[in-house]
Tab-separated table of C-alpha atoms in Angstrom:
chain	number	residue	atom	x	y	z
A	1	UNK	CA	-129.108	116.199	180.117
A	2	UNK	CA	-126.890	116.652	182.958
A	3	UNK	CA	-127.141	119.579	185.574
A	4	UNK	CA	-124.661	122.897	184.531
A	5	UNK	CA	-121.852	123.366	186.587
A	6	UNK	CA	-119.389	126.401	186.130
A	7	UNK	CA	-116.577	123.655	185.806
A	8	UNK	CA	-118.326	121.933	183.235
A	9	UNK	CA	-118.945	125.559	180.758
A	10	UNK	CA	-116.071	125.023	178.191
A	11	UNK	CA	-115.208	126.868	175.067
A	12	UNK	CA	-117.298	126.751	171.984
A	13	UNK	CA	-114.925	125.214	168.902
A	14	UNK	CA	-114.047	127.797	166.999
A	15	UNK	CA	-116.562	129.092	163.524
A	16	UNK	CA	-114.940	127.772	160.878
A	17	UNK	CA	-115.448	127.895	156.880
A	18	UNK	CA	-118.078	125.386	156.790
A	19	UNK	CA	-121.177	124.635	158.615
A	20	UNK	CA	-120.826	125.263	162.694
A	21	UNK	CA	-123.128	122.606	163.389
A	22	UNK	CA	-120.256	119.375	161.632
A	23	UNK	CA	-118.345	121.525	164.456
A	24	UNK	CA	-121.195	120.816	167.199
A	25	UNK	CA	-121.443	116.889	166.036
A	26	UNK	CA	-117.863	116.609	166.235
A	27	UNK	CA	-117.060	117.696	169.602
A	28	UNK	CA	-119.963	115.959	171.009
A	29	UNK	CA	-121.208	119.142	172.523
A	30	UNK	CA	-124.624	121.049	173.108
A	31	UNK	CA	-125.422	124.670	172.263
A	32	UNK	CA	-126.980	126.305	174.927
A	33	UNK	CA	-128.193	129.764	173.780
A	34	UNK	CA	-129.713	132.909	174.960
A	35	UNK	CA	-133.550	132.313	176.854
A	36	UNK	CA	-132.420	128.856	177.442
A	37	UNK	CA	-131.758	127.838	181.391
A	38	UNK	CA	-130.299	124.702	183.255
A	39	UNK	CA	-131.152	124.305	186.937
A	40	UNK	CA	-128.144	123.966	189.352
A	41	UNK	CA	-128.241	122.823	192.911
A	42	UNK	CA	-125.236	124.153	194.985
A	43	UNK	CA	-123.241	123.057	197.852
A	44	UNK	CA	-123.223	126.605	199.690
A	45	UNK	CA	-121.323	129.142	198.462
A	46	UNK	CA	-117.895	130.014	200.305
A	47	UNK	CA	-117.291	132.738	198.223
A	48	UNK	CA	-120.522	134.797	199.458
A	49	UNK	CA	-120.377	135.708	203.729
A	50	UNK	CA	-122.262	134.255	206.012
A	51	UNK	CA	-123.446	131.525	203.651
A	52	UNK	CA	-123.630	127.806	204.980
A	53	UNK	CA	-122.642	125.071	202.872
A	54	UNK	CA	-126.081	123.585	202.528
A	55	UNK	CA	-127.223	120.479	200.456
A	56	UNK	CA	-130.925	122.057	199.655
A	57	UNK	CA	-129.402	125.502	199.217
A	58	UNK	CA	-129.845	126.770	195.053
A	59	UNK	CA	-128.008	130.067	194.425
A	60	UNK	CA	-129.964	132.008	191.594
A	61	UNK	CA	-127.777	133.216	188.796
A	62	UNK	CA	-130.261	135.901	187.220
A	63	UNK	CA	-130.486	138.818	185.060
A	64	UNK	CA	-131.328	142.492	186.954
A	65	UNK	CA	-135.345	142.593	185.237
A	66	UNK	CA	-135.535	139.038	187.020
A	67	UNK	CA	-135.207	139.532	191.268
A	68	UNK	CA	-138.785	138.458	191.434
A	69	UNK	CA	-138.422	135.038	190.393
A	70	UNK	CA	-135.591	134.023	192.584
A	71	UNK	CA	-136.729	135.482	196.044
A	72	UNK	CA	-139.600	133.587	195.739
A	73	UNK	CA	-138.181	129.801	195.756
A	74	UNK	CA	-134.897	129.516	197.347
A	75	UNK	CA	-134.525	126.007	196.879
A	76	UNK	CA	-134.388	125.607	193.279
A	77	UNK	CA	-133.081	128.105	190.813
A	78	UNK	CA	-132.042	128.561	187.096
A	79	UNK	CA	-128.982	129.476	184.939
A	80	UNK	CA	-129.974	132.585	182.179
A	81	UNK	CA	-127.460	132.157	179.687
A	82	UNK	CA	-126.561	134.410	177.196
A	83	UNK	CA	-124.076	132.749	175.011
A	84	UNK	CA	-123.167	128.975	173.923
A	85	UNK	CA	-122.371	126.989	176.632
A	86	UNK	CA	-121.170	122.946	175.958
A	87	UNK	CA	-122.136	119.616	177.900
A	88	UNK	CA	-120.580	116.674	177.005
A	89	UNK	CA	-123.380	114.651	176.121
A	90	UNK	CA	-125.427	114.898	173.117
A	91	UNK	CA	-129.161	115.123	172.895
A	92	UNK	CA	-131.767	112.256	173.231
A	93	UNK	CA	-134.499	114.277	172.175
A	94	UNK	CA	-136.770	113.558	169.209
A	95	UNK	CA	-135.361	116.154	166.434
A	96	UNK	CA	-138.750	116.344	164.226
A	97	UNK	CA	-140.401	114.493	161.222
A	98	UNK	CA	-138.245	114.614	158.297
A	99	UNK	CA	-140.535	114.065	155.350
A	100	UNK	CA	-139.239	112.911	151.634
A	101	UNK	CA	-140.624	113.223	148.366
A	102	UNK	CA	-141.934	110.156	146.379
A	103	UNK	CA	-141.323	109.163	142.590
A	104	UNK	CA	-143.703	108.763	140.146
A	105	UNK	CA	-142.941	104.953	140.144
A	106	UNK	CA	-143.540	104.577	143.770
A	107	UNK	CA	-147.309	106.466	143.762
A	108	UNK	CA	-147.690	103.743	140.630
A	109	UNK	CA	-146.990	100.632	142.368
A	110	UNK	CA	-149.207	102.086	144.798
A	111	UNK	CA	-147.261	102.379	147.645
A	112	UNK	CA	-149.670	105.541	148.664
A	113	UNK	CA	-152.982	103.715	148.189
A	114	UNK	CA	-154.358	103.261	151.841
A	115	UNK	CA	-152.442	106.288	153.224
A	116	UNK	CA	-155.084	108.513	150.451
A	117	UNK	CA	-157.964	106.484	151.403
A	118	UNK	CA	-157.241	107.219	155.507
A	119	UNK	CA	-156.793	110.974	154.453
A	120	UNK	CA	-159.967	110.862	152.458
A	121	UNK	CA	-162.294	108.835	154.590
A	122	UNK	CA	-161.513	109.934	157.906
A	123	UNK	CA	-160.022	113.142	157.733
A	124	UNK	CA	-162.252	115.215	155.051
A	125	UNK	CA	-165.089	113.080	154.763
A	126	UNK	CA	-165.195	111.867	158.323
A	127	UNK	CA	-164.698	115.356	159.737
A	128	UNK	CA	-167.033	116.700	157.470
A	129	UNK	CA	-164.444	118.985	156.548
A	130	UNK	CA	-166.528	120.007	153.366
A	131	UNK	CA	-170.331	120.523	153.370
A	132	UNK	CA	-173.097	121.006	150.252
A	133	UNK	CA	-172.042	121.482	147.047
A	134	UNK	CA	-172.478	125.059	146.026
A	135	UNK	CA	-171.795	127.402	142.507
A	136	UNK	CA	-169.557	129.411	142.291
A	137	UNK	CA	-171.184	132.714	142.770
A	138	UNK	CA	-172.475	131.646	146.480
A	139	UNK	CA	-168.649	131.384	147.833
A	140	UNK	CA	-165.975	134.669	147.980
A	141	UNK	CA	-163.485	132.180	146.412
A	142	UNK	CA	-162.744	129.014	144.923
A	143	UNK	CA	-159.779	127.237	145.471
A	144	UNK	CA	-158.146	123.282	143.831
A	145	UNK	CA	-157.889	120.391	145.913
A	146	UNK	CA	-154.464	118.381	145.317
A	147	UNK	CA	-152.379	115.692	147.161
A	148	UNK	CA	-149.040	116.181	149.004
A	149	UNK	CA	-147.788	112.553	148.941
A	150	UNK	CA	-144.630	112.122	151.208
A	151	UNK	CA	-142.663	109.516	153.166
A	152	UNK	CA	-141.861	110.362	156.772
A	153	UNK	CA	-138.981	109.173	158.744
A	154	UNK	CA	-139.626	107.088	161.849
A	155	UNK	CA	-137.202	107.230	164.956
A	156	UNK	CA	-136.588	103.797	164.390
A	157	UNK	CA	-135.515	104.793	161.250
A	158	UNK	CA	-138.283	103.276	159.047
A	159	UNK	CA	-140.566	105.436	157.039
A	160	UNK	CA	-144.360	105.057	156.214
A	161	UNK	CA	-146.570	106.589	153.681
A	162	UNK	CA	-148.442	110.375	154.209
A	163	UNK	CA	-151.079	112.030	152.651
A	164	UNK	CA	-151.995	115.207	152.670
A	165	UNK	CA	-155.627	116.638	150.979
A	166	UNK	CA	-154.874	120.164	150.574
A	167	UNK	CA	-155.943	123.423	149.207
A	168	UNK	CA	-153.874	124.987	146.270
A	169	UNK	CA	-153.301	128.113	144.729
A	170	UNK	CA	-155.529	130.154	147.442
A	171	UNK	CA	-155.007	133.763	146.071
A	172	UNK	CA	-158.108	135.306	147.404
A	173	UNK	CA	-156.894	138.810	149.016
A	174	UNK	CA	-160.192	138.821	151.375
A	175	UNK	CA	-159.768	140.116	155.374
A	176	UNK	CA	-159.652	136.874	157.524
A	177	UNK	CA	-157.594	136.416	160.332
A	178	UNK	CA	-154.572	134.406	159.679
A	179	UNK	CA	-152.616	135.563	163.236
A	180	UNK	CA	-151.615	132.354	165.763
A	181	UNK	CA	-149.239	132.972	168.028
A	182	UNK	CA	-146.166	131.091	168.725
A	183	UNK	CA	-144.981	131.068	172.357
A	184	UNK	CA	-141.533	132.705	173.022
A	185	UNK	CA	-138.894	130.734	174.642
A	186	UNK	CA	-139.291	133.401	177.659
A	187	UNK	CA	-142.645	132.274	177.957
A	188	UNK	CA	-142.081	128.632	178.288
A	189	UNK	CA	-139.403	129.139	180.561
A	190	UNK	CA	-141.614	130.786	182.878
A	191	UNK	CA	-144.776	128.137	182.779
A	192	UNK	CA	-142.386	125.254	183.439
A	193	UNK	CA	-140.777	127.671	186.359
A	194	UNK	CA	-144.163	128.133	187.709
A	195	UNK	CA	-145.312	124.368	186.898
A	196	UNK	CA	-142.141	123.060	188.655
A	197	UNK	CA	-141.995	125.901	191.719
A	198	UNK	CA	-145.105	124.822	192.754
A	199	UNK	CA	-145.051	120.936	192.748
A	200	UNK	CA	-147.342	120.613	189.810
A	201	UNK	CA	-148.079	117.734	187.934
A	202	UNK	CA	-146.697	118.767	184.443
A	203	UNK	CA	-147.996	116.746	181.193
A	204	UNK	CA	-147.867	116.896	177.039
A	205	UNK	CA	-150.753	115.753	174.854
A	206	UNK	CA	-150.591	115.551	171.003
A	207	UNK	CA	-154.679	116.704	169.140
A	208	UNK	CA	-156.017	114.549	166.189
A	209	UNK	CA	-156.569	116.683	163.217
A	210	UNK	CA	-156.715	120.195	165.259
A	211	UNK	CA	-157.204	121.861	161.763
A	212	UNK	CA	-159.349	119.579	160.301
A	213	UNK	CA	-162.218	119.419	163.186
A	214	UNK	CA	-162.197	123.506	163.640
A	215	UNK	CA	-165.060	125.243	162.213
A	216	UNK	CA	-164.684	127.976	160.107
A	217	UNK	CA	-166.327	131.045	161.609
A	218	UNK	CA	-165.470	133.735	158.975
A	219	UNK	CA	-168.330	135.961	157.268
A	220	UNK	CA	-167.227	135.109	153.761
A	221	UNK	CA	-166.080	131.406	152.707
A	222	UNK	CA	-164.296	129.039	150.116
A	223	UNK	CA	-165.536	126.898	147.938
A	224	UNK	CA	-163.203	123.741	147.340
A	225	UNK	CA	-163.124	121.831	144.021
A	226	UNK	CA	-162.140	117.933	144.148
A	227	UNK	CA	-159.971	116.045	141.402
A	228	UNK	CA	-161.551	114.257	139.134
A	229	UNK	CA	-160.002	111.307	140.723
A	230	UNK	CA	-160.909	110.601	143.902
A	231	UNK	CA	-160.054	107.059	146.176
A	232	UNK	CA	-161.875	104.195	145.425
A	233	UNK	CA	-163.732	103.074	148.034
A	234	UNK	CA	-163.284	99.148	148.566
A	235	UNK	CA	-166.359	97.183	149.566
A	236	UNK	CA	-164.148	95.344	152.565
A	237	UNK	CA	-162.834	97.728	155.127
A	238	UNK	CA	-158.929	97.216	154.488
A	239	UNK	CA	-158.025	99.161	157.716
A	240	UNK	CA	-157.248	97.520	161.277
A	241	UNK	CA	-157.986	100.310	163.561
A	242	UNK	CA	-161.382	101.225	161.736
A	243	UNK	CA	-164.307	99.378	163.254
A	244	UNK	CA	-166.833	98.011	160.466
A	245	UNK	CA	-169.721	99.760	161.245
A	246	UNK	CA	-167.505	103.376	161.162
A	247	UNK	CA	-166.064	102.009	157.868
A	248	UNK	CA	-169.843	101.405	156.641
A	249	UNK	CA	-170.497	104.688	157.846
A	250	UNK	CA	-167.569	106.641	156.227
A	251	UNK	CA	-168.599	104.621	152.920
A	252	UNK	CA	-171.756	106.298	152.966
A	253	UNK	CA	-170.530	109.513	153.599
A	254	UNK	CA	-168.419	109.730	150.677
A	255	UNK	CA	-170.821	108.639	148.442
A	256	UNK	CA	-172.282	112.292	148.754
A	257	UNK	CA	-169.240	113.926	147.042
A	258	UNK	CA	-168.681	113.369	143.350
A	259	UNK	CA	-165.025	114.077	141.816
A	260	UNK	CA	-165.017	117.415	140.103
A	261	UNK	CA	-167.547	118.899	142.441
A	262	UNK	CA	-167.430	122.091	144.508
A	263	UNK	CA	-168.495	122.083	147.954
A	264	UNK	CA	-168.234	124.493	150.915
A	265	UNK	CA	-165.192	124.671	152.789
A	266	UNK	CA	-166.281	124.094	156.312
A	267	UNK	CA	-163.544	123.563	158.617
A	268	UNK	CA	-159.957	124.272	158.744
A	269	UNK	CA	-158.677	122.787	155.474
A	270	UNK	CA	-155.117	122.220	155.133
A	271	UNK	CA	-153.514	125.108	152.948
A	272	UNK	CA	-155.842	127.822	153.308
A	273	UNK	CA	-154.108	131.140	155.118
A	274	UNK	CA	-156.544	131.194	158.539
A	275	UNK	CA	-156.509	127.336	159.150
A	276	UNK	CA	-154.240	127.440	162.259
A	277	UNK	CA	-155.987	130.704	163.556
A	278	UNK	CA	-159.390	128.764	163.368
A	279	UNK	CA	-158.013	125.973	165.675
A	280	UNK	CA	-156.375	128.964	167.842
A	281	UNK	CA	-159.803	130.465	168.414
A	282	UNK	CA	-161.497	127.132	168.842
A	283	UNK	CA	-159.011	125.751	171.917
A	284	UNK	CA	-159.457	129.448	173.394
A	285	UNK	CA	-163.422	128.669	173.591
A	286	UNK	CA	-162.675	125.258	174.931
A	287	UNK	CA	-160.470	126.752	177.705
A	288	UNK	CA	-163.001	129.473	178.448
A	289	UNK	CA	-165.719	127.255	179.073
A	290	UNK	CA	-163.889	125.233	181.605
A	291	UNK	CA	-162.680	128.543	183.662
A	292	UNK	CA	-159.620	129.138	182.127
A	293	UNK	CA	-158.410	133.014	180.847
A	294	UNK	CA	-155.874	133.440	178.409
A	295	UNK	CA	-153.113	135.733	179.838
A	296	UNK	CA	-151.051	135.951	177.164
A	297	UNK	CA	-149.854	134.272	173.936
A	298	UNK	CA	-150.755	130.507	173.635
A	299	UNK	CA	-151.389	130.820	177.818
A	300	UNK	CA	-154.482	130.408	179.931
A	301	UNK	CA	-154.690	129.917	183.039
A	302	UNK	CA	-157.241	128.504	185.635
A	303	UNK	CA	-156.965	130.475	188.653
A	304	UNK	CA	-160.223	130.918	191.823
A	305	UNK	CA	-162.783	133.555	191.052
A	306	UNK	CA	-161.410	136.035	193.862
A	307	UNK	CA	-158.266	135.473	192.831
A	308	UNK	CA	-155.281	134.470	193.990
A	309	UNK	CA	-152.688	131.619	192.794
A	310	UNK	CA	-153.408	129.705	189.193
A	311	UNK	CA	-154.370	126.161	190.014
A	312	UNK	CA	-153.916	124.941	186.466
A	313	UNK	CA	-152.239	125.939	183.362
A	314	UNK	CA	-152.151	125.787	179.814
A	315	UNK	CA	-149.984	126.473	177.315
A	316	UNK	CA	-150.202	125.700	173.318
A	317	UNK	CA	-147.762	125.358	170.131
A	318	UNK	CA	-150.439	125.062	167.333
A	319	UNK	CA	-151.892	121.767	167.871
A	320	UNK	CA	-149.600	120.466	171.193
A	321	UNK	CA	-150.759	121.560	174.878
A	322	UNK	CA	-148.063	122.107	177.895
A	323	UNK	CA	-150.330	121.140	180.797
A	324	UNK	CA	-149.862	121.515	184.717
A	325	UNK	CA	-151.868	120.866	187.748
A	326	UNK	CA	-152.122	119.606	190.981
A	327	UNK	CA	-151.181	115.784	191.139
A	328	UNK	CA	-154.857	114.889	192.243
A	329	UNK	CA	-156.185	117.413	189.454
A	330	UNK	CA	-154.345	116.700	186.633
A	331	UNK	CA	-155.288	113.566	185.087
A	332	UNK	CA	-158.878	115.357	185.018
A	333	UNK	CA	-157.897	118.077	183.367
A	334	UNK	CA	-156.308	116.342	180.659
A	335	UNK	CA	-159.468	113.970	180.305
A	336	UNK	CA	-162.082	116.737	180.394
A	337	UNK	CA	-159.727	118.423	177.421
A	338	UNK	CA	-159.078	115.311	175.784
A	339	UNK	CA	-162.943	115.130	175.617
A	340	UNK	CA	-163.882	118.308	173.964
A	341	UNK	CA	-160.839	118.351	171.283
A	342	UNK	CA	-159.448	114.397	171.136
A	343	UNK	CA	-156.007	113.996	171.695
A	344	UNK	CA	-153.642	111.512	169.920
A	345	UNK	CA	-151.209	110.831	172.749
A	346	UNK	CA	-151.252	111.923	175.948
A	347	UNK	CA	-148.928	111.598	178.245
A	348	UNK	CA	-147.028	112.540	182.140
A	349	UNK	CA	-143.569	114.401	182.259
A	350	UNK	CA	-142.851	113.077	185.554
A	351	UNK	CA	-139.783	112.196	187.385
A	352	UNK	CA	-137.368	110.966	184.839
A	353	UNK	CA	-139.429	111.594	181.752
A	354	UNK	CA	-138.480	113.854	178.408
A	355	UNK	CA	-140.640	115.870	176.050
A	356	UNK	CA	-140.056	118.415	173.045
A	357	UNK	CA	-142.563	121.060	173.295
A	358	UNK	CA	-142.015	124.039	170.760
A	359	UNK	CA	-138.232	123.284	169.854
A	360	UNK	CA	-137.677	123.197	173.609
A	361	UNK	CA	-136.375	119.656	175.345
A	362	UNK	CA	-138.336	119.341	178.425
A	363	UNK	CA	-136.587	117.009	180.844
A	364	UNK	CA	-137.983	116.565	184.771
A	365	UNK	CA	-135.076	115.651	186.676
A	366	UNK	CA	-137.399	115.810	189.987
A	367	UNK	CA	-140.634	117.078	191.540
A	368	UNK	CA	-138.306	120.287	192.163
A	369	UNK	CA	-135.966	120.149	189.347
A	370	UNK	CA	-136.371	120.814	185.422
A	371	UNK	CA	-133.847	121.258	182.458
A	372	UNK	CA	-134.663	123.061	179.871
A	373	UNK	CA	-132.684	123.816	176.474
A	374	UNK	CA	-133.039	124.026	172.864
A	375	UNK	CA	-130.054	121.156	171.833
A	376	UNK	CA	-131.886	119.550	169.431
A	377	UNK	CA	-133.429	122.385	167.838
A	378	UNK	CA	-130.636	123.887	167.204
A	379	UNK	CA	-128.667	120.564	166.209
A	380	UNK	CA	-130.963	119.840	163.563
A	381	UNK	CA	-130.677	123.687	162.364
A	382	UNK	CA	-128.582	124.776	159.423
A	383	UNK	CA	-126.940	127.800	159.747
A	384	UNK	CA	-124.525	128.374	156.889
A	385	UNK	CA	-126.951	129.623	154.359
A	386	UNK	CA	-127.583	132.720	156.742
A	387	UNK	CA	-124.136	134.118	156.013
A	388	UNK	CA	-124.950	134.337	152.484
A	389	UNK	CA	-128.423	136.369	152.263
A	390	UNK	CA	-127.226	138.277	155.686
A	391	UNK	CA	-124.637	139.137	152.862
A	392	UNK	CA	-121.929	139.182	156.380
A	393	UNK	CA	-118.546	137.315	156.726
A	394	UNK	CA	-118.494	134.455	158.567
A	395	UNK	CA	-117.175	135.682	162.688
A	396	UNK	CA	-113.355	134.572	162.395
A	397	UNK	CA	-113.416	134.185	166.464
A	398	UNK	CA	-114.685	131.490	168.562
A	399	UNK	CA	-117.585	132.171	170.465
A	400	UNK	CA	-116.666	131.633	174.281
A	401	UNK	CA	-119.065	129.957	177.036
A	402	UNK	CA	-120.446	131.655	180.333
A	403	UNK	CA	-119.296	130.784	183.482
A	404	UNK	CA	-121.808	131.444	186.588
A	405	UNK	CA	-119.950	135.007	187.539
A	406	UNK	CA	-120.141	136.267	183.711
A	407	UNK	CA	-123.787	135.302	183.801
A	408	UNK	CA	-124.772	137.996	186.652
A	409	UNK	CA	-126.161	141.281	186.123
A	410	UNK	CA	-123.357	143.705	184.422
A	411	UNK	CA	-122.792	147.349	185.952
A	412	UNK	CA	-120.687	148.273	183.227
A	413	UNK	CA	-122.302	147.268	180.179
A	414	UNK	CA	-126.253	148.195	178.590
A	415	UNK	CA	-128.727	145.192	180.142
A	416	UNK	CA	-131.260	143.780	178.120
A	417	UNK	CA	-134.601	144.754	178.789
A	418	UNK	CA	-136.460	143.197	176.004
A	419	UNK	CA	-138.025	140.315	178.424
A	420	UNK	CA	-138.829	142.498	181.457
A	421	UNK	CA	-142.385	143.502	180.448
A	422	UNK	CA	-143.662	140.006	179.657
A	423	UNK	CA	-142.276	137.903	182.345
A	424	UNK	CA	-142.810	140.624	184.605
A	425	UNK	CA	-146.608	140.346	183.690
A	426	UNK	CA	-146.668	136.578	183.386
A	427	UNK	CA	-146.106	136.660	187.079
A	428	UNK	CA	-148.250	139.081	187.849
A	429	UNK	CA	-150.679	136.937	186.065
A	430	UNK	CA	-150.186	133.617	187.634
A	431	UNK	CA	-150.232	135.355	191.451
A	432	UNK	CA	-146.341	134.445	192.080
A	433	UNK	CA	-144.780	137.094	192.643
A	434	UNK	CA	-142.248	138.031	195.569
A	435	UNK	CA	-144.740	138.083	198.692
């Protein structure tokens, strides 16, 4: 993603009849909507007086609820945008799983056989993701277990085989808490800010069945009934990446469980309501054991006992972590987590380096410079069926780009104050305020 300049800002094409985004793909341009910011460097600024022409100098294009960010780095600075703006290049980033639904034929030839047997034998059974079998009248409610077979697309374009072993028809109208937050756009702007204002080491790690491996801490719990078929368990371990002696193990294990049985749900089973809240609750514990405070949704933050500065951050979107440190401290931190919760990838945004982090494209230009943006998000986003339960006509204008000027506080028009409060205290919180 190249850097915004006010020369480069061009018109959006205009809305036409059919889907905007056939208009996006066909101009070979990228959306750039409101929340979303692109760091500029500038050359001085002859326009302003008494301003050198300076290769280091950033001039901060920012809305009036935001003076506190930009008087405390004058070297780097971003662009708030609050309407489409285009770049000419498309996006590299990955744009999301797209999973497809199998035939009947295809789950007969048995194209789904080892993918059920993984799910089975390592997920549930490994994870002892159900415990004794119990009756009916010693659980609040009892729920079906069933199979979502699917084929996901690779980048590459291949596919390979998924299985899911899930909870159905979970009706039970009990109190649990089903709430996980899902961090605002606002809010991830400001961590990478603060990651990248600060010279921190900034990093994106990917945890192995999150739900799966979180207990489940509620009062009153579920009972889970299997199928009557079940995956046969082969005498030879048919897997690569399993070891023998875990295979032996595993086969052991699920010769506990007989098909048809009910057992206690005891971790965070895909399909019931409070799964991803039991994972939430579980990373917060992790985090407060090693000194970190949540500060706000899907953020904690590690900073000294007396205060002052954070010296280590964390941010989550369900099951993926936004991490930043010091260069010396970060590869710690993201072994001492990847200990206590087991990651699948791990891995260093550094100098160069992309990531997709909550429908945001991460990209780290430089130790000082970050783009942010939602392209692919927003690429991969269809937009025409809103029109029709909005029950609203289609705009018959184009929408028109933001130049640098246009993007600086109004004194004519109403400002939007809907992000003051939280990045106001988000900066509070992480000690980094104007000094």
């Amino acid at each position: 993603m190249e850097v915004l300049t006010e020369e480069r800002a061009r018109r959006v094409p205009e809305v036409t009849g059919r889907n905007w985004n056939d208009d996006f793909r066909e101009e070979r341009g990228i959306p750039f909507f409101a929340g979303a910011m692109a760091l500029e460097r500038e050359q001085g600024n002859p326009r302003q007086d008494g301003t050198p022409r300076s290769p280091t100098r950033s001039r901060w294009y920012t809305l009036s609820h935001l003076p506190c960010l930009s008087s405390r780095n004058p070297r780097t600075g971003f662009l708030f945008t609050g309407a489409a703006v285009y770049e000419e290049k498309m996006s590299r980033f990955k744009k999301g799983s797209t999973q497809l639904p199998i035939t009947k034929e295809e789950i007969d030839s048995g194209s789904h056989k080892l993918a059920a047997l993984k799910e089975w034998l390592v997920n549930i059974v490994g994870n002892r993701t159900l415990g004794r079998r119990v009756k009916r009248n010693e659980v609040r409610a009892v729920v079906s277990m069933g199979w979502r077979c699917t084929w996901k697309e690779m980048d590459d374009g291949g596919r390979k085989p998924k299985a899911r072993f899930f909870a159905k028809g979970f009706l039970d109208g009990r109190l649990v808490n089903t709430y996980v937050g899902t961090p605002s756009v606002a809010g991830i702007n400001t961590v990478c800010l603060f990651i990248v204002s600060t010279g921190m080491e900034m990093g994106a790690v990917d945890i192995t069945a999150a739900f799966l491996t979180s207990k489940d801490h509620n009062a009153e719990q579920v009972g889970a009934t299997l199928p009557f078929v079940l995956p046969q368990v082969p005498e030879k371990n048919p897997f690569k990446d399993i070891p023998d002696d875990k295979y032996e193990e595993l086969k052991r294990m699920a010769a506990e469980y007989e098909s048809g049985g009910t057992y206690l749900v005891e971790m965070g089973l895909y399909g019931l309501p409070c799964t991803a809240q039991l994972f939430d609750h579980k990373l917060e514990g992790v985090c407060k054991e090693l000194g970190f405070k949540r500060v706000d949704t899907a953020i904690a933050v590690k900073a000294p006992p007396k205060g002052g500065r954070a010296r280590a951050i964390v941010m989550n979107w369900i099951d993926d972590l936004l991490t930043g440190a010091p260069p010396k401290e970060h590869k710690v931190l993201q072994e001492t987590f990847n200990k206590r919760l087991g990651f699948r990838s791990m891995c260093v945004i550094g100098e160069g380096s992309e990531r997709k982090f909550s429908g945001v494209d991460i990209s780290r230009v430089s130790t000082g410079e970050i783009h942010l943006s939602q392209v692919s998000y927003l690429e991969n986003t269809d937009t025409a069926p809103l029109w029709e339960i909005l029950k609203e006509k289609r705009p018959s204008k184009p929408w028109k780009g933001l130049d640098g000027k246009s993007a600086e506080p109004s004194t004519k028009k109403e400002v939007d104050n809907q992000y003051k409060k939280p990045i106001y205290t988000r900066v509070g919180t992480l000690q980094w305020g104007p000094g």
